[in-house]
Coordinates of C-alpha atoms and ligand atoms in Angstrom, one line a residue:
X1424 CA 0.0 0.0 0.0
X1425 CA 1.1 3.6 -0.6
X1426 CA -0.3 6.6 0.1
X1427 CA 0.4 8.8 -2.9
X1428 CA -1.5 12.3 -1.3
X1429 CA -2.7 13.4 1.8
X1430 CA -5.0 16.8 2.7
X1431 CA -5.4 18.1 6.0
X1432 CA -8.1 20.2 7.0
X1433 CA -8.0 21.8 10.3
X1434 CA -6.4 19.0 11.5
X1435 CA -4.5 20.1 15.0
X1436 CA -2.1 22.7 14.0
X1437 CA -2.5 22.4 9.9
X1438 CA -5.1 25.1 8.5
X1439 CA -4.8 23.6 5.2
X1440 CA -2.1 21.1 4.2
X1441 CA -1.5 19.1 1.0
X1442 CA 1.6 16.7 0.8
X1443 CA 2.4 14.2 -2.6
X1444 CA 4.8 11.4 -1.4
X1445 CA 6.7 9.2 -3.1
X1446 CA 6.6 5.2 -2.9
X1447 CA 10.2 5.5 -1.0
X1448 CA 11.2 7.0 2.1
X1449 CA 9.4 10.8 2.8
X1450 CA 11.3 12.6 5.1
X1451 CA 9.1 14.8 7.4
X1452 CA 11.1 17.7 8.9
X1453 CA 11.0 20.6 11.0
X1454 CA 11.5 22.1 14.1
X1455 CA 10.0 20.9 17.3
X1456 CA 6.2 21.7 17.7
X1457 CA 5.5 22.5 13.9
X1458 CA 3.0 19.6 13.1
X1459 CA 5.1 16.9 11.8
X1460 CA 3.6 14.6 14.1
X1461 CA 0.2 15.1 12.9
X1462 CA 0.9 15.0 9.6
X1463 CA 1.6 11.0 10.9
X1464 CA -1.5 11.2 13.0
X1465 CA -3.9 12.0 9.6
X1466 CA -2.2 9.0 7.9
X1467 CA -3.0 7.0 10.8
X1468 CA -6.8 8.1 10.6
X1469 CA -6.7 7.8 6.7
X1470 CA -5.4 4.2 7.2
X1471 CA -6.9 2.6 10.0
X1472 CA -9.8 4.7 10.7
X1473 CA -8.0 6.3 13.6
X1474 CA -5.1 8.1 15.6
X1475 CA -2.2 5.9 16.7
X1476 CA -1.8 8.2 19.4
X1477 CA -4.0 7.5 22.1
X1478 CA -6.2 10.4 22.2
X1479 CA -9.6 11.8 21.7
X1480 CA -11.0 12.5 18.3
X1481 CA -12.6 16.0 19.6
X1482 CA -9.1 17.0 20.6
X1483 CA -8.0 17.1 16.8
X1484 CA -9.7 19.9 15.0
X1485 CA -7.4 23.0 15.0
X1486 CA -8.2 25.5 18.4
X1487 CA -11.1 27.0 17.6
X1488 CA -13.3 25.0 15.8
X1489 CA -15.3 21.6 16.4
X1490 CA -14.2 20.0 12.6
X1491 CA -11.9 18.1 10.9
X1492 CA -11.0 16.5 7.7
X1493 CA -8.5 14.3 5.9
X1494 CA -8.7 13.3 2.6
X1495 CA -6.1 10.7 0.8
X1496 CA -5.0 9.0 -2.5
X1497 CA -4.3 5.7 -1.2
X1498 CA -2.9 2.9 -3.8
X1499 CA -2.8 -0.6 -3.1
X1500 CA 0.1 -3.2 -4.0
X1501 CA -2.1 -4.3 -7.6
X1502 CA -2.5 -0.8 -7.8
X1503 CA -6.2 -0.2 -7.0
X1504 CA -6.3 3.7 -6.3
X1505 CA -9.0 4.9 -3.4
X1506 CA -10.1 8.1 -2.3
X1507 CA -10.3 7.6 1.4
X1508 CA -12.1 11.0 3.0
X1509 CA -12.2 10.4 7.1
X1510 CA -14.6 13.7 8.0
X1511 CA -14.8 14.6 12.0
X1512 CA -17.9 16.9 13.6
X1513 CA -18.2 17.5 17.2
X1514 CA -22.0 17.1 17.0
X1515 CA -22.0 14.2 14.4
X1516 CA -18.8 12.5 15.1
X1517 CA -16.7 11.1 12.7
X1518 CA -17.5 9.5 9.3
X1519 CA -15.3 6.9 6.9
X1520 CA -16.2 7.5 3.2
X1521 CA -14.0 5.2 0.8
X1522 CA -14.6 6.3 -2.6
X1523 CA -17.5 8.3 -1.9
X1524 CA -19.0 5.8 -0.1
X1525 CA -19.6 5.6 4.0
X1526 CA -18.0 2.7 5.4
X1527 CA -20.0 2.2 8.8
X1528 CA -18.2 -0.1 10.7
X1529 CA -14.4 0.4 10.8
X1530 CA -13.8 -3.6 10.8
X1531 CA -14.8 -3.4 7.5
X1532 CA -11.5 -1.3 6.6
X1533 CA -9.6 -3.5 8.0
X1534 CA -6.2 -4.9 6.1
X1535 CA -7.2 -2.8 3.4
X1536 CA -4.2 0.1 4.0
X1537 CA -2.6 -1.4 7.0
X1538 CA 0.8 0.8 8.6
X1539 CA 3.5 0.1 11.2
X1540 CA 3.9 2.9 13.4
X1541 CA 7.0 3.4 15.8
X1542 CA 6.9 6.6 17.6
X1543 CA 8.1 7.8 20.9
X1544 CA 4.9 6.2 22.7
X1545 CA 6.1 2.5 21.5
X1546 CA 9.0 2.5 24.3
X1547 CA 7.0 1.4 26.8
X1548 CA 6.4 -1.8 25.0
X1549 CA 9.5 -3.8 26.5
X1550 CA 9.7 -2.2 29.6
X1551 CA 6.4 -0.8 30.9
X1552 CA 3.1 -2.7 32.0
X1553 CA 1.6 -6.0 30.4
X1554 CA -1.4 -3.7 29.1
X1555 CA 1.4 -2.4 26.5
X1556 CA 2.0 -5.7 25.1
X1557 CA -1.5 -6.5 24.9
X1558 CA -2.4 -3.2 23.0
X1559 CA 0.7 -4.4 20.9
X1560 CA -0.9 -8.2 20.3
X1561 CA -4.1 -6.3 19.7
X1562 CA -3.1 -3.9 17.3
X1563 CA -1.1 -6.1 14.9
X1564 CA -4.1 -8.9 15.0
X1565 CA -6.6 -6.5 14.3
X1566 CA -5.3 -5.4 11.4
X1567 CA -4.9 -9.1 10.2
X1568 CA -8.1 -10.3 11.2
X1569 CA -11.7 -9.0 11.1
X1570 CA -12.7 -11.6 13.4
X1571 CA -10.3 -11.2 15.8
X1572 CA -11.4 -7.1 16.6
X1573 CA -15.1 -8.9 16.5
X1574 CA -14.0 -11.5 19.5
X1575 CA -12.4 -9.0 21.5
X1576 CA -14.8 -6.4 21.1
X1577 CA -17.4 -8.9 22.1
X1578 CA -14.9 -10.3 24.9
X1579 CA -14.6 -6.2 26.2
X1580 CA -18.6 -6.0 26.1
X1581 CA -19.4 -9.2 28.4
X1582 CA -16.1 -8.3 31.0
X1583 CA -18.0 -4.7 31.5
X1584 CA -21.1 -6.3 32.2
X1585 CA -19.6 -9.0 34.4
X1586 CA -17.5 -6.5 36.3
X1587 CA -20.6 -4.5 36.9
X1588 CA -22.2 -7.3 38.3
X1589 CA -19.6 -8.4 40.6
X1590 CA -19.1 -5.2 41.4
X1591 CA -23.1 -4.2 42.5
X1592 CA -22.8 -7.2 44.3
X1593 CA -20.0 -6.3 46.5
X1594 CA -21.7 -3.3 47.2
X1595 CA -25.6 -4.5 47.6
X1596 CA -24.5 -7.4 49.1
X1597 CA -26.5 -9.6 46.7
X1598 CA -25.4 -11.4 44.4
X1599 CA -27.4 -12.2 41.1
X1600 CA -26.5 -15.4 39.9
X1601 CA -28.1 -16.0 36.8
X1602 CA -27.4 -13.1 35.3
X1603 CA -23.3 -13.6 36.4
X1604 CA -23.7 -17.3 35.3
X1605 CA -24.7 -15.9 31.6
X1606 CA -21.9 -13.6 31.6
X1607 CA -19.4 -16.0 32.9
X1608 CA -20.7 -18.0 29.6
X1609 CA -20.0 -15.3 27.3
X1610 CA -16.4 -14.4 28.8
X1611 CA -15.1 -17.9 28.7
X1612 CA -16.7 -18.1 25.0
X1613 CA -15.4 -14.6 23.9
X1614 CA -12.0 -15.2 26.0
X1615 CA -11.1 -18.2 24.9
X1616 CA -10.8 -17.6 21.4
X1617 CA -9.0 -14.5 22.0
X1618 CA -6.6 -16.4 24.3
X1619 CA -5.8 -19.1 21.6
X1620 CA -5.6 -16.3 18.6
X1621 CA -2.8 -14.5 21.1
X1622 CA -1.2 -17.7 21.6
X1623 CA -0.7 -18.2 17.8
X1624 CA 0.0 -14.6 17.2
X1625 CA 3.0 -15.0 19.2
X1626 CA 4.2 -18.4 18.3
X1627 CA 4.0 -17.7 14.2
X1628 CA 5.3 -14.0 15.5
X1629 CA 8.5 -15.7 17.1
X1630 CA 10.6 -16.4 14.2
X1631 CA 9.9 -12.9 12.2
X1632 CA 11.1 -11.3 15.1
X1633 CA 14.2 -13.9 15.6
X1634 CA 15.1 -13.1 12.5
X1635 CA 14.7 -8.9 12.4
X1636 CA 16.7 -9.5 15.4
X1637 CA 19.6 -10.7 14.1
X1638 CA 19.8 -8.4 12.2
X1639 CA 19.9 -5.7 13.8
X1640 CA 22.6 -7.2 15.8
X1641 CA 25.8 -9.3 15.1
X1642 CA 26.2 -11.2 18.8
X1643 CA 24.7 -14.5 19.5
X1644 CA 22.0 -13.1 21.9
X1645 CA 18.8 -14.8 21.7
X1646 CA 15.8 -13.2 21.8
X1647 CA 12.3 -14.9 23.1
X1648 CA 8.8 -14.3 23.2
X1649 CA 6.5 -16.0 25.2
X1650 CA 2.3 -16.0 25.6
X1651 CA 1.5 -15.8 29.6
X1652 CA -2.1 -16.5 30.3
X1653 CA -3.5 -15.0 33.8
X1654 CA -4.3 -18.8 34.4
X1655 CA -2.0 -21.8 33.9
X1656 CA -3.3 -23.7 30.2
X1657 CA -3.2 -27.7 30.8
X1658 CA -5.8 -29.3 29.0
X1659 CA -7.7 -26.6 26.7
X1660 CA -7.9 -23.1 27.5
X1661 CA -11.9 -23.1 27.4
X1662 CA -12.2 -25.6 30.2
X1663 CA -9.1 -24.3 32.3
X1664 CA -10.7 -21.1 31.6
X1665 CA -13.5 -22.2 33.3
X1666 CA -12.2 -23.7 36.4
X1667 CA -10.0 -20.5 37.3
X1668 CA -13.0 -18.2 37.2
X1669 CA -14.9 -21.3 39.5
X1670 CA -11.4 -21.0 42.0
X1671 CA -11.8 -17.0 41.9
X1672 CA -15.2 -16.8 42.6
X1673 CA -14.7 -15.9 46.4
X1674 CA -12.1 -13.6 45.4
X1675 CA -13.8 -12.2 42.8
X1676 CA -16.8 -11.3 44.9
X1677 CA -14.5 -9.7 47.1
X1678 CA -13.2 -7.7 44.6
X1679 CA -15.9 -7.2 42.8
X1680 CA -14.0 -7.7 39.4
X1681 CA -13.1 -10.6 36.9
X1682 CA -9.9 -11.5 37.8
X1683 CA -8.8 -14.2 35.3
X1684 CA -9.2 -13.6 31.3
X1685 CA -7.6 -11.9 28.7
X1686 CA -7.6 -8.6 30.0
X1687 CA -5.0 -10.2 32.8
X1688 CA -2.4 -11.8 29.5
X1689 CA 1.0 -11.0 29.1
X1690 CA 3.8 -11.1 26.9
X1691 CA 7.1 -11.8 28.3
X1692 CA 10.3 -11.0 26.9
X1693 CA 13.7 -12.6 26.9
X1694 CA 17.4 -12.4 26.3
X1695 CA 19.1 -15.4 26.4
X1696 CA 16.5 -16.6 28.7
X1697 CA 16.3 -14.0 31.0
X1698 CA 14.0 -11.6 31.5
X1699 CA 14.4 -8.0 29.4
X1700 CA 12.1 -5.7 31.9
X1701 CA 14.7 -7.1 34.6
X1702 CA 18.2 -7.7 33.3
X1703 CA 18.6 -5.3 29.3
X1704 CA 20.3 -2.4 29.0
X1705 CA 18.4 0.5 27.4
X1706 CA 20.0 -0.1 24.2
X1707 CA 18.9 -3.8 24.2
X1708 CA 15.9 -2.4 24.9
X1709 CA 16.0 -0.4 21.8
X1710 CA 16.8 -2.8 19.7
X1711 CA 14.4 -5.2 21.1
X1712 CA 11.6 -2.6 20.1
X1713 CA 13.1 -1.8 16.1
X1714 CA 13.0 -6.1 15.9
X1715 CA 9.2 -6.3 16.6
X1716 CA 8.5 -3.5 14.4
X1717 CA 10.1 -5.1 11.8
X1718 CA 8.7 -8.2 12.6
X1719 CA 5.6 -6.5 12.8
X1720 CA 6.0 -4.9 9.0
X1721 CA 6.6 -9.0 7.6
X1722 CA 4.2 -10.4 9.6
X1723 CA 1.4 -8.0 8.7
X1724 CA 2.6 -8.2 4.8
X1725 CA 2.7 -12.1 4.6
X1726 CA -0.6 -12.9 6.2
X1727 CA -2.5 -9.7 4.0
X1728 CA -0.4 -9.8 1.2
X1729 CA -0.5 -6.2 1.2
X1730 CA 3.0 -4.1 2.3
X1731 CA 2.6 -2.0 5.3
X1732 CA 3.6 2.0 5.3
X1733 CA 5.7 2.4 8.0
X1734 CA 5.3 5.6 10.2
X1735 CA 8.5 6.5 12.1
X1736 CA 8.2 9.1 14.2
X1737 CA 11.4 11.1 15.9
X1738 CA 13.3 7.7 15.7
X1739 CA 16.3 9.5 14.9
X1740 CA 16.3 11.3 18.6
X1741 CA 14.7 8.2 20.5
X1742 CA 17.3 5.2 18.7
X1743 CA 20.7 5.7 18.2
X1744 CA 22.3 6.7 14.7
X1745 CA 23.3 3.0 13.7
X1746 CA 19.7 1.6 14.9
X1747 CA 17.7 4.3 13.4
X1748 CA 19.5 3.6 9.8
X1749 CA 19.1 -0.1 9.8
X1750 CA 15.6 0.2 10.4
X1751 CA 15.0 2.8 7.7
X1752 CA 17.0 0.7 5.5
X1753 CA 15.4 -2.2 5.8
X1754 CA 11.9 -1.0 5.5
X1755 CA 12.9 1.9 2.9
X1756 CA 14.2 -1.0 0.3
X1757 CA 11.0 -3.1 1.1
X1758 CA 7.9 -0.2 1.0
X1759 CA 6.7 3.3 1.6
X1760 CA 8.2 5.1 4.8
X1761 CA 7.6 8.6 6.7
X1762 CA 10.5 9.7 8.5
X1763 CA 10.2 12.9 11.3
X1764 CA 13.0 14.4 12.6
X1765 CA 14.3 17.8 13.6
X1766 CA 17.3 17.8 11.7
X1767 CA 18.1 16.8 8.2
X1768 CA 21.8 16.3 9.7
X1769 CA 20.4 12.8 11.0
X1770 CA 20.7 11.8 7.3
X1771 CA 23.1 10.9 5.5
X1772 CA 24.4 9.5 1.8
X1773 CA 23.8 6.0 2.6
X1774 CA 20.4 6.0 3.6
X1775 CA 19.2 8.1 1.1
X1776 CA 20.6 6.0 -1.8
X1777 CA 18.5 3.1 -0.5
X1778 CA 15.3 4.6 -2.4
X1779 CA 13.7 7.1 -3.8
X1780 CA 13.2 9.6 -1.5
X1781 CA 11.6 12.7 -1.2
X1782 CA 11.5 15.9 2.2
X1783 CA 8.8 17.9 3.2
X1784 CA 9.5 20.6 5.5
X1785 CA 6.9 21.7 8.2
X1786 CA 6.6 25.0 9.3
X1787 CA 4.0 26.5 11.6
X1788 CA 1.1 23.8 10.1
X1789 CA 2.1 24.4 7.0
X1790 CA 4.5 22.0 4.4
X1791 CA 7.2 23.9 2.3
X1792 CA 9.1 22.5 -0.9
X1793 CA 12.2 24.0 -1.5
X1794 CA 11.6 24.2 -5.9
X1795 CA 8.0 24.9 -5.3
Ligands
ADP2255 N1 -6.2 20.7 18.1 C1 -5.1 21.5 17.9 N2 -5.2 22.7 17.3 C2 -4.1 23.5 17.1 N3 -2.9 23.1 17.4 C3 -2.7 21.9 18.1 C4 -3.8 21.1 18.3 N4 -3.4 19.9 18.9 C5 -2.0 20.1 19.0 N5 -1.6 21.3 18.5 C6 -0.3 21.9 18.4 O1 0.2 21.6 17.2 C7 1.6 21.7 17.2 C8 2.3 20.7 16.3 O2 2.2 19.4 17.0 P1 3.1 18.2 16.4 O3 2.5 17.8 15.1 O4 3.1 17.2 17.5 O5 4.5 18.9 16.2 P2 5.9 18.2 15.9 O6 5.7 16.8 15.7 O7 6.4 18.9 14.7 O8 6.8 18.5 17.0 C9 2.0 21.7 18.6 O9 2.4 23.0 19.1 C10 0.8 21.3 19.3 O10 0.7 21.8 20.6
MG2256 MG1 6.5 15.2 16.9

C-alpha cells in the first residue's frame, strides 16, 4: 500500500495542508512543535480509521473549531487507487467514506491500508506494563483479522457487564447469579478464542522477530517471546478457563472484578532466557523494540499480502544513529516510509541511496518545498 497524497483540514495545527509522497522513504522535517507529528496522526486516521496516538477525536480539530478533515489518494500493492475521506464533527462524530462511499463499521476497513507505526509512545512496549504488550498483540491482529477485533470487542462487552455485576454485588450485598452465570458463559466463549488467537499470534510471530533480530545485531544473543495466560493452560484453554473463574469466585466477589481472562495476559520477553524488563540495558531495549516492528511490518505483509507503510516518528532522537538507519534501511528498500525528525543532519548518503526519497518541511502547520 502507498499513500500517494494526503490533505489536511483543520487537523491540529494544519489550516490547510497538502503533501504528494513518493513510494520511497518521505522525510518529514521541521523544528519541534511545527506539526510533523500530525501529519503521521492524519495517515494513521486515513489508514486505519484512527489516531495511533491514544487520544480523543474531539481534541484534533485545530483550536477554535469543532471540525476536521483528511482526505487521501491511497494505492494498493495491484495498484487499485482509493479516495479515502475520514470527515470529524463535534456534533455528528466522525465518518469513513472510501470512494465516496460511508464505510459504517471500521472492521470493514480493516487490512485494506494497513501501517507500522514506531513513535516515541512504543518505548513502553518492552519495559512498561503488560497492558502495553496486549495493545501491541491487539493492534497487529486486528489489522490481520476482522474476526479477531469482532472476539475481543465482544470479549470487552461481556467483561463490562460481568465486572458491573460483581461489582453491584459487592456493594448491595447480593449477588445475582443467573445473570453472572450468563456472563461468565460469554467471557469464557469470547475469551477463549482471543486467548488461543494470542497464543498463535506470538508463536507464528517468534521467528519474524528472531530473525529482524539478528539483524539488527551481530552477537549470539537470543531473543524470546512467550504468551502468559493469567491462568496456567493444561488441558484446553476453554475448560481451564472455566475452572480459574470457579477457584476465583470468592475472590472475585470480594473484589468485585473478573480477575482471570484476557484482559489479565501478558507477553514476556527474553534475552538469552532472562528476563528483558529485569536484566537489558536500554540499548537492548531499543533494539528489542526496532525487531518487533520489523517483525511487525513481515508479519502483517505475509498474512495480508498487502505491504505495510511504515510511520517512524522522531526515531532518529529516540534510537541511536546506527539503529535508526538499519531500520529505515530495511523498511525503505521493502515499502513506503515517513520519517520525522528535527534535523536533516540525521541523514546521510547512505540512507538516502537506499530509495527514492523525497523531504517535506513543516513550518507553523504548513509544508514547504524548496523548488516549489
Ligand atoms: N487541536 C489542535 N489545534 C491546534 N494546534 C494543536 C492542536 N493539537 C495540538 N496542537 C499543536 O500543534 C503543534 C504541532 O504538533 P506536532 O505535530 O506534534 O509537532 P511536531 O511533531 O512537529 O513537534 C504543537 O504545538 C501542538 O501543541
Ligand atoms: Mg512530533
Amino acid at each position: 500500500m502507498r499513500v500517494r497524497k494526503v490533505q489536511l483540514t483543520s487537523f491540529r495545527n494544519h489550516a490547510e495542508s497538502s503533501l504528494e509522497f513518493t513510494g520511497g522513504i518521505n522525510f518529514i522535517t521541521g523544528a519541534n512543535a511545527q506539526g510533523k507529528t500530525s501529519i503521521l496522526e492524519a495517515l494513521s486516521y486515513v489508514c486505519l480509521t484512527k489516531s495511533f496516538l491514544q487520544q480523543a477525536d474531539a481534541t484534533v480539530p485545530k483550536f477554535g473549531g469543532e471540525r476536521f478533515a483528511v482526505d487521501a489518494i491511497l494505492e494498493t500493492d495491484k495498484n487499485i487507487v482509493n479516495h479515502v475521506r475520514v470527515a470529524f464533527d463535534g456534533a455528528a462524530g466522525k465518518r469513513y467514506f472510501l470512494d465516496s462511499n460511508e464505510v459504517r463499521r471500521s472492521a470493514d476497513v480493516i487490512g485494506m491500508f494497513p501501517i507500522v507505526v514506531l513513535s516515541p509512545g512504543d518505548f513502553a512496549l518492552t519495559g512498561g506494563s503488560p497492558a502495553e504488550r496486549r495493545k501491541f498483540a491487539d493492534l497487529v491482529l486486528s489489522q490481520v483479522s476482522r474476526s479477531y477485533l469482532e472476539e475481543v470487542t465482544e470479549y470487552r462487552r461481556a467483561l463490562k457487564q460481568r465486572n458491573k455485576i460483581l461489582l453491584d454485588g459487592k456493594l448491595s450485598n447480593a449477588f445475582d447469579g443467573d445473570l453472572l452465570s450468563a456472563w461468565t458463559d460469554a467471557l469464557i466463549a469470547h475469551g477463549s478464542k482471543v486467548m488461543a488467537r494470542r497464543e498463535k499470534f506470538v508463536n507464528e510471530f517468534q521467528d519474524a522477530f528472531s530473525a529482524s533480530y539478528r539483524s539488527l545485531v551481530d552477537s549470539g544473543e537470543v531473543p524470546g517471546l512467550r504468551y502468559e495466560p493469567s491462568f496456567r493452560v493444561e488441558t484446553d484453554i476453554e475448560s481451564d478457563f472455566r475452572k480459574a473463574i470457579r477457584e476465583l469466585g470468592r475472590a472475585e466477589r470480594a473484589r468485585g472484578a473478573t480477575l482471570a481472562g484476557p484482559h489479565r495476559d501478558d507477553i514476556s520477553f527474553t534475552l538469552n532466557g532472562m528476563p528483558l524488563k529485569e536484566f537489558a540495558s536500554q540499548g537492548q531495549h531499543k533494539t528489542f523494540l526496532v525487531a518487533m516492528k520489523m517483525a511487525e511490518f513481515g508479519y502483517i505483509r505475509g498474512m495480508l499480502g498487502e505491504t505495510p507503510a511504515m510511520l517512524l516518528d522522531d526515531v532518529m532522537t529516540e534510537l541511536d544513529y546506527s539503529r535508526a538507519t538499519r531500520v529505515i534501511q530495511a523498511v525503505g528498500t521493502l515499502g513506503q516510509a515517513f520519517v520525522t525528525a528535527t534535523d536533516m543532519l540525521s541523514f546521510d548518503d547512505k540512507m538516502l541511496d537506499a530509495r527514492e526519497t523525497k523531504f517535506h518541511f513543516v513550518r507553523e502547520g504548513s509544508v514547504v518545498y524548496e523548488n516549489a
